[in-house]
Short mmCIF file of C-alpha atoms in Angstrom, two decimals:
data_model
loop_
_atom_site.label_atom_id
_atom_site.label_comp_id
_atom_site.label_asym_id
_atom_site.label_seq_id
_atom_site.Cartn_x
_atom_site.Cartn_y
_atom_site.Cartn_z
CA MET A 4 87.75 91.60 -43.25
CA ARG A 5 90.92 90.01 -41.93
CA ASP A 6 92.05 86.54 -40.90
CA PRO A 7 92.45 86.12 -37.11
CA TYR A 8 94.53 82.97 -37.70
CA ARG A 9 97.00 85.02 -39.75
CA TYR A 10 97.17 82.48 -42.55
CA SER A 11 96.51 85.51 -44.76
CA ASP A 12 98.00 88.96 -44.30
CA ALA A 13 95.28 90.53 -46.44
CA MET A 14 92.73 93.02 -45.18
CA LEU A 15 89.72 93.57 -47.42
CA ILE A 16 87.33 96.50 -47.33
CA ILE A 17 83.86 95.33 -48.43
CA PRO A 18 81.50 98.02 -49.79
CA PRO A 19 78.47 98.01 -47.46
CA PRO A 20 75.92 97.20 -50.22
CA LEU A 21 77.85 93.99 -50.99
CA ILE A 22 78.14 92.68 -47.43
CA GLU A 23 74.98 90.61 -47.88
CA CYS A 24 76.81 88.69 -50.63
CA LEU A 25 79.06 87.09 -48.00
CA ARG A 26 76.14 84.85 -47.07
CA CYS A 27 76.47 83.18 -50.46
CA PHE A 28 79.98 81.89 -49.68
CA ASP A 29 78.78 79.24 -47.24
CA GLY A 30 79.46 76.05 -49.20
CA ARG A 31 75.76 75.47 -49.80
CA GLN A 32 74.65 78.24 -52.16
CA THR A 33 75.65 78.32 -55.82
CA ASP A 34 76.96 80.84 -58.35
CA LEU A 35 73.36 81.33 -59.46
CA ASP A 36 72.36 82.38 -55.94
CA LEU A 37 75.20 84.91 -55.85
CA ARG A 38 74.30 86.24 -59.28
CA ALA A 39 70.61 86.66 -58.36
CA LEU A 40 71.57 88.55 -55.20
CA LEU A 41 73.91 90.86 -57.10
CA VAL A 42 71.16 91.62 -59.63
CA ARG A 43 68.81 92.53 -56.78
CA ILE A 44 71.44 94.71 -55.06
CA THR A 45 72.63 96.54 -58.15
CA GLY A 46 69.45 96.59 -60.23
CA ASP A 47 71.59 95.55 -63.21
CA LEU A 48 71.30 92.25 -65.10
CA GLN A 49 74.94 92.43 -66.21
CA VAL A 50 76.69 91.38 -63.02
CA GLY A 51 79.04 88.73 -64.40
CA GLU A 52 82.14 90.91 -64.11
CA LEU A 53 81.32 91.94 -60.53
CA GLU A 54 80.60 88.34 -59.57
CA GLN A 55 83.94 87.19 -60.95
CA HIS A 56 85.75 90.06 -59.25
CA LEU A 57 84.32 89.10 -55.84
CA ILE A 58 85.24 85.44 -56.23
CA GLU A 59 88.77 86.16 -57.46
CA THR A 60 89.40 88.78 -54.76
CA PHE A 61 88.29 86.51 -51.92
CA SER A 62 90.27 83.60 -53.30
CA ALA A 63 93.48 85.56 -53.84
CA ALA A 64 93.25 86.91 -50.28
CA GLY A 65 92.91 83.39 -48.86
CA PHE A 66 89.34 83.95 -47.70
CA LEU A 67 87.75 81.03 -49.57
CA GLU A 68 88.15 77.38 -48.66
CA ASP A 69 90.06 76.45 -51.81
CA ASP A 70 93.56 75.46 -52.94
CA THR A 71 94.92 78.97 -52.38
CA PHE A 72 93.79 78.93 -48.77
CA ALA A 73 95.08 75.36 -48.24
CA GLN A 74 98.52 76.40 -49.47
CA MET A 75 98.55 79.49 -47.24
CA LYS A 76 97.48 77.45 -44.21
CA ALA A 77 100.05 74.72 -44.79
CA GLY A 78 102.79 77.29 -45.34
CA ARG A 79 102.07 79.26 -42.19
CA GLU A 80 101.84 76.16 -40.01
CA ARG A 81 105.05 74.76 -41.48
CA GLU A 82 106.75 78.13 -40.95
CA PHE A 83 105.85 78.11 -37.24
CA ALA A 84 106.79 74.45 -36.78
CA ASP A 85 110.23 75.10 -38.32
CA ALA A 86 110.90 78.36 -36.46
CA PRO A 87 113.45 78.06 -33.63
CA LYS A 88 111.63 80.56 -31.40
CA ARG A 89 108.15 81.87 -30.69
CA GLU A 90 108.52 85.51 -31.61
CA PRO A 91 106.42 88.23 -29.92
CA ALA A 92 103.07 88.67 -31.63
CA HIS A 93 101.58 91.52 -29.59
CA ALA A 94 104.49 93.85 -28.88
CA GLY A 95 103.57 97.29 -30.13
CA GLY A 96 99.88 96.52 -29.61
CA ALA A 97 98.96 95.02 -26.24
CA TYR A 98 102.16 96.40 -24.73
CA PRO A 99 105.04 98.66 -25.87
CA LEU A 100 107.64 97.36 -28.30
CA GLU A 101 110.52 99.54 -27.10
CA ILE A 102 112.28 98.15 -24.05
CA ALA A 103 112.43 101.42 -22.11
CA ALA A 104 108.76 102.16 -22.71
CA LEU A 105 107.80 98.61 -21.76
CA GLN A 106 109.81 98.75 -18.54
CA GLN A 107 108.17 102.04 -17.60
CA THR A 108 104.72 100.67 -18.40
CA MET A 109 105.26 97.50 -16.37
CA ALA A 110 106.61 99.54 -13.45
CA ARG A 111 103.46 101.66 -13.59
CA TYR A 112 101.24 98.56 -13.58
CA MET A 113 103.11 97.02 -10.65
CA ASP A 114 103.76 100.28 -8.77
CA GLY A 115 103.15 99.77 -5.07
CA ALA A 116 103.11 95.97 -5.40
CA ALA A 117 105.51 95.38 -2.55
CA GLY A 118 104.55 91.77 -2.22
CA ARG A 119 101.83 90.04 -0.30
CA PRO A 120 102.84 87.90 2.68
CA ASP A 121 102.12 84.21 2.37
CA PRO A 122 102.13 83.05 6.00
CA SER A 123 101.42 79.44 5.15
CA GLY A 124 104.23 79.24 2.59
CA GLY A 125 101.83 77.21 0.52
CA LEU A 126 101.30 79.37 -2.56
CA ILE A 127 101.20 77.08 -5.61
CA GLY A 128 99.59 79.22 -8.30
CA ILE A 129 97.69 82.27 -9.40
CA ALA A 130 94.99 83.17 -11.90
CA ALA A 131 95.50 86.46 -13.74
CA PRO A 132 93.66 88.06 -16.65
CA HIS A 133 94.71 87.90 -20.28
CA VAL A 134 92.73 91.00 -21.23
CA SER A 135 94.73 94.02 -22.41
CA PRO A 136 96.96 94.96 -19.45
CA GLU A 137 95.95 98.59 -19.85
CA GLY A 138 92.39 97.57 -19.00
CA GLY A 139 93.14 94.89 -16.42
CA TRP A 140 96.38 95.94 -14.78
CA GLN A 141 94.92 96.10 -11.27
CA SER A 142 93.90 92.43 -11.38
CA TYR A 143 97.24 91.49 -12.94
CA ARG A 144 98.97 93.32 -10.10
CA ALA A 145 96.77 91.71 -7.43
CA ALA A 146 97.80 88.27 -8.72
CA TYR A 147 101.45 88.86 -9.57
CA GLN A 148 102.30 90.75 -6.39
CA THR A 149 101.94 87.46 -4.52
CA LEU A 150 105.00 86.02 -6.28
CA GLY A 151 108.19 86.14 -4.22
CA PRO A 152 111.85 85.69 -5.23
CA GLU A 153 111.85 82.11 -3.90
CA LEU A 154 109.77 81.02 -6.92
CA LYS A 155 112.24 82.11 -9.59
CA ASP A 156 113.79 78.68 -10.14
CA ARG A 157 110.50 76.85 -10.56
CA THR A 158 108.96 75.96 -13.89
CA PHE A 159 105.93 78.18 -14.44
CA VAL A 160 103.14 76.06 -15.92
CA ILE A 161 100.99 78.50 -17.87
CA LEU A 162 97.48 77.17 -18.46
CA ALA A 163 95.96 79.66 -20.87
CA THR A 164 92.83 80.04 -22.96
CA SER A 165 93.09 78.94 -26.59
CA HIS A 166 90.71 81.30 -28.38
CA TYR A 167 91.20 79.65 -31.77
CA GLY A 168 92.39 76.13 -30.95
CA ALA A 169 90.59 72.86 -31.43
CA PRO A 170 88.06 71.95 -28.71
CA GLU A 171 89.05 69.14 -26.36
CA HIS A 172 92.72 69.62 -27.29
CA PHE A 173 95.79 71.09 -25.61
CA GLY A 174 98.41 73.02 -27.55
CA LEU A 175 102.06 72.53 -26.59
CA THR A 176 105.30 73.93 -27.95
CA ARG A 177 109.00 73.42 -27.22
CA LYS A 178 109.92 76.86 -28.50
CA PRO A 179 111.37 79.56 -26.24
CA PHE A 180 109.21 82.70 -25.94
CA VAL A 181 110.79 85.95 -27.05
CA THR A 182 109.59 89.39 -25.91
CA PRO A 183 111.29 92.80 -25.92
CA LEU A 184 112.54 91.93 -22.42
CA GLY A 185 114.42 88.85 -23.59
CA GLU A 186 114.09 85.14 -24.28
CA THR A 187 112.47 82.70 -21.86
CA ALA A 188 113.09 78.96 -22.17
CA THR A 189 110.37 76.34 -22.34
CA ASP A 190 110.91 73.27 -20.12
CA THR A 191 111.26 70.81 -22.98
CA ALA A 192 111.67 67.80 -20.70
CA LEU A 193 108.20 68.38 -19.26
CA VAL A 194 106.80 69.05 -22.73
CA ASP A 195 108.22 65.74 -23.92
CA ARG A 196 106.70 63.92 -20.96
CA LEU A 197 103.26 65.38 -21.63
CA VAL A 198 103.57 64.52 -25.32
CA ALA A 199 104.40 60.93 -24.39
CA ASP A 200 101.70 60.55 -21.74
CA GLY A 201 99.00 63.01 -22.81
CA GLY A 202 97.59 61.06 -25.74
CA PRO A 203 95.78 62.28 -28.85
CA ALA A 204 94.45 65.46 -27.22
CA VAL A 205 97.96 66.94 -27.45
CA LEU A 206 98.66 69.20 -30.41
CA MET A 207 102.42 69.53 -30.69
CA GLU A 208 103.80 72.86 -31.93
CA ASP A 209 100.21 74.07 -32.06
CA TYR A 210 100.15 76.88 -34.62
CA CYS A 211 97.82 78.86 -32.35
CA HIS A 212 100.83 79.58 -30.13
CA SER A 213 102.24 81.78 -32.89
CA PHE A 214 99.59 84.47 -32.46
CA GLU A 215 97.65 83.71 -29.26
CA HIS A 216 98.10 86.43 -26.62
CA THR A 217 97.09 84.53 -23.50
CA VAL A 218 100.53 83.01 -22.77
CA GLU A 219 102.53 85.95 -24.09
CA LEU A 220 101.01 88.42 -21.62
CA GLN A 221 101.82 86.16 -18.65
CA VAL A 222 105.41 85.87 -19.86
CA ILE A 223 105.72 89.67 -19.91
CA PHE A 224 104.70 89.90 -16.24
CA LEU A 225 106.96 87.01 -15.22
CA GLN A 226 109.91 88.56 -17.06
CA HIS A 227 109.25 91.91 -15.39
CA ILE A 228 109.44 90.26 -11.96
CA TYR A 229 112.25 87.75 -12.50
CA GLY A 230 113.98 88.70 -15.74
CA PRO A 231 113.86 86.49 -18.84
CA ASP A 232 116.03 83.71 -17.36
CA ILE A 233 113.14 81.55 -16.20
CA ARG A 234 111.44 78.35 -17.43
CA ILE A 235 107.86 77.99 -18.55
CA LEU A 236 105.55 75.20 -19.68
CA PRO A 237 103.00 76.89 -21.97
CA ILE A 238 99.73 74.97 -22.45
CA LEU A 239 96.84 76.32 -24.54
CA CYS A 240 93.54 74.82 -23.38
CA GLY A 241 90.84 74.41 -26.01
CA GLN A 242 87.21 74.82 -25.05
CA TYR A 243 85.40 71.81 -23.55
CA ALA A 244 82.71 72.15 -26.20
CA HIS A 245 81.39 68.58 -26.16
CA SER A 246 80.67 68.79 -22.45
CA LEU A 247 79.26 72.29 -22.72
CA TYR A 248 76.79 71.50 -25.48
CA ARG A 249 76.07 67.80 -24.92
CA GLY A 250 76.34 67.47 -21.15
CA GLY A 251 78.52 65.34 -18.91
CA ALA A 252 81.93 66.12 -17.47
CA PRO A 253 84.78 67.14 -19.81
CA GLU A 254 86.73 64.01 -18.89
CA ALA A 255 83.92 61.84 -20.27
CA ASP A 256 85.84 62.43 -23.49
CA GLU A 257 88.59 59.81 -23.36
CA ARG A 258 91.13 62.17 -24.94
CA VAL A 259 90.52 64.83 -22.29
CA ARG A 260 90.58 62.26 -19.48
CA ARG A 261 93.97 60.95 -20.56
CA PHE A 262 95.51 64.42 -20.74
CA LEU A 263 94.09 65.49 -17.37
CA GLU A 264 95.48 62.32 -15.80
CA ALA A 265 98.90 62.96 -17.33
CA LEU A 266 98.88 66.56 -16.12
CA GLY A 267 97.79 65.47 -12.63
CA GLU A 268 100.55 62.86 -12.49
CA MET A 269 103.08 65.51 -13.53
CA ALA A 270 101.79 67.87 -10.82
CA ALA A 271 102.13 65.16 -8.15
CA ARG A 272 105.53 64.04 -9.38
CA GLU A 273 107.10 67.49 -9.74
CA GLY A 274 105.45 69.04 -6.68
CA ASP A 275 107.16 72.25 -5.55
CA ARG A 276 109.34 72.35 -8.65
CA LEU A 277 106.28 73.79 -10.44
CA PHE A 278 104.28 76.99 -10.07
CA TRP A 279 100.94 77.37 -11.85
CA ILE A 280 99.84 80.45 -13.77
CA LEU A 281 96.32 80.62 -15.24
CA GLY A 282 95.83 83.19 -18.00
CA ILE A 283 92.05 83.62 -18.00
CA ASP A 284 89.25 86.09 -18.53
CA MET A 285 85.68 85.49 -17.43
CA ALA A 286 82.40 86.88 -18.82
CA HIS A 287 82.12 88.53 -22.25
CA MET A 288 78.91 90.51 -22.59
CA GLY A 289 77.38 93.11 -24.89
CA ALA A 290 77.27 94.06 -28.54
CA ARG A 291 80.81 92.91 -29.37
CA TYR A 292 79.91 89.40 -28.21
CA GLN A 293 76.63 89.04 -30.11
CA ASP A 294 74.35 89.96 -27.24
CA ALA A 295 71.19 91.89 -28.07
CA PHE A 296 71.95 94.56 -25.48
CA PRO A 297 74.70 97.03 -24.68
CA ALA A 298 76.77 96.27 -21.57
CA TYR A 299 78.24 98.76 -19.10
CA ALA A 300 80.69 97.75 -16.40
CA ASP A 301 79.23 97.32 -12.92
CA ARG A 302 75.71 98.48 -13.75
CA GLY A 303 72.53 97.23 -15.34
CA VAL A 304 72.79 93.65 -16.53
CA MET A 305 76.47 93.57 -15.53
CA ALA A 306 75.49 93.77 -11.84
CA GLU A 307 73.67 90.46 -12.33
CA VAL A 308 76.66 89.08 -14.24
CA ALA A 309 78.93 90.03 -11.32
CA GLU A 310 76.78 87.99 -8.95
CA ARG A 311 76.88 84.95 -11.26
CA ASP A 312 80.63 85.39 -11.76
CA ARG A 313 81.13 85.36 -8.01
CA GLN A 314 79.07 82.19 -7.66
CA ARG A 315 81.41 80.47 -10.08
CA ILE A 316 84.49 81.92 -8.39
CA ALA A 317 83.19 80.61 -5.06
CA ARG A 318 83.18 77.07 -6.49
CA VAL A 319 86.71 77.57 -7.86
CA VAL A 320 88.21 78.76 -4.57
CA GLU A 321 86.57 75.83 -2.77
CA SER A 322 88.16 73.46 -5.30
CA ASP A 323 84.71 72.22 -6.31
CA SER A 324 85.40 71.33 -9.95
CA GLY A 325 82.03 69.61 -10.39
CA GLY A 326 80.07 72.48 -8.92
CA PHE A 327 82.01 74.99 -10.99
CA TRP A 328 81.41 73.10 -14.20
CA SER A 329 77.70 72.70 -13.47
CA LEU A 330 77.41 76.48 -13.26
CA VAL A 331 79.35 76.88 -16.52
CA GLN A 332 77.03 74.42 -18.26
CA GLU A 333 73.91 76.40 -17.30
CA LYS A 334 72.38 77.92 -20.45
CA ARG A 335 75.43 76.62 -22.35
CA ASP A 336 77.56 79.25 -20.66
CA ASP A 337 75.62 82.33 -21.71
CA LEU A 338 78.22 84.36 -19.76
CA LYS A 339 80.83 83.22 -22.30
CA TRP A 340 83.66 82.57 -19.84
CA CYS A 341 86.68 82.03 -22.07
CA GLY A 342 88.75 80.93 -19.05
CA SER A 343 86.55 78.04 -17.99
CA ALA A 344 88.69 75.31 -19.60
CA PRO A 345 92.03 76.36 -18.01
CA LEU A 346 90.30 76.72 -14.64
CA TYR A 347 88.70 73.29 -14.82
CA THR A 348 91.97 71.79 -16.04
CA PHE A 349 93.79 73.24 -13.03
CA LEU A 350 91.16 72.06 -10.56
CA LYS A 351 91.39 68.50 -11.91
CA ALA A 352 95.21 68.48 -12.01
CA LEU A 353 95.55 69.81 -8.44
CA PRO A 354 92.45 68.60 -6.58
CA GLY A 355 92.00 70.24 -3.22
CA ALA A 356 93.95 73.40 -4.02
CA ARG A 357 92.36 76.27 -2.13
CA GLY A 358 91.83 79.68 -3.68
CA GLU A 359 91.45 83.25 -2.50
CA LEU A 360 89.84 85.96 -4.60
CA LEU A 361 92.20 88.94 -4.56
CA ARG A 362 90.36 91.27 -6.93
CA TYR A 363 87.37 91.13 -9.28
CA GLU A 364 86.81 93.66 -12.08
CA GLN A 365 84.69 94.50 -15.08
CA TRP A 366 86.02 96.62 -17.94
CA ASN A 367 84.33 98.17 -20.96
CA ILE A 368 86.49 96.87 -23.78
CA ASP A 369 84.41 99.10 -26.05
CA PRO A 370 81.51 101.48 -25.28
CA GLN A 371 78.89 98.70 -25.40
CA SER A 372 80.81 95.56 -24.37
CA VAL A 373 82.31 94.32 -21.11
CA VAL A 374 84.85 91.71 -20.07
CA SER A 375 85.15 90.53 -16.47
CA PHE A 376 88.28 89.07 -14.90
CA ALA A 377 89.98 88.56 -11.56
CA GLY A 378 93.16 87.91 -9.66
CA ILE A 379 93.12 84.71 -7.58
CA ALA A 380 95.79 83.04 -5.43
CA PHE A 381 95.91 79.27 -4.92
CA THR A 382 97.51 77.43 -2.02
CA LYS A 383 98.22 73.79 -1.25
CA PRO A 384 95.37 71.60 0.03
#
């Protein structure tokens, strides 16, 4: 067991016979319930010492909702809020830590990406994956090869999935983003404007930025193309859970409506001074994602998923935000598109933007689980 929020650095190994005991730590069952379960598992009436050991171990690790955890949480969040920079969280994992190795890897991903002509001159944004670049590099390349040198001086608005953030909220930060390739500035003036106009849905210095990968991976590709001396506006988009599970449009929530209006006003006001980057994945299917079946890229059930993915993508490229969201709401998004909120946010902020699907892929993230993703280019209405 480990903490994906990184409030705790601990990693606990639970003996398989005791895993069932975790069900007792749900805030509803009592010490007596835990004790009775331990007696049944061990066949021993004297389980007091084992019971106490479990409780103390979980508490010390920060895995119980108690004072120890509260102190860890407050400390980590304060540490991020006070830090001058957003340090790299995934160097050495999702991509190489050493500069030379990273440069070679990025050159391999982008090899042959000589640029894609934009005859209309109207390119305003792209959607790229946030899956591991080693698995999704061809879709990353399809999207990022559309970016020309004329875009370098724009502010890159990165609308990215917040896997752990609060639903119906948007995480902002003023911190520069550091990677092995250098330090990239955040456009603090635009952050301040969104904080002022965006209302209570804004989470300032959202702690999720400290470990979320969805912005960081876009920064790596932007730095590879332009160098670190660029400006970004990183926005983590929480899931539109109320709309997904209760119906209605996301902006029926007053907090969401106010933020979308503020973002749309910023898009209209800043115009060509901005370029939009969406860091999104699509379907998540198979054993890893709690499905009762194994999933294999491009065959079996994933062939059906591909067709449904393409129906949603068709609504996106036609700038049909309502039609797209209706498809997402079907079966409460049984496809588990983690990029639906950033996509909808973009479609509402830039109504009428036209899209073009550049590449669609499925990738087995493990032997029985698949993620789908795509590269998409967006142009002016």
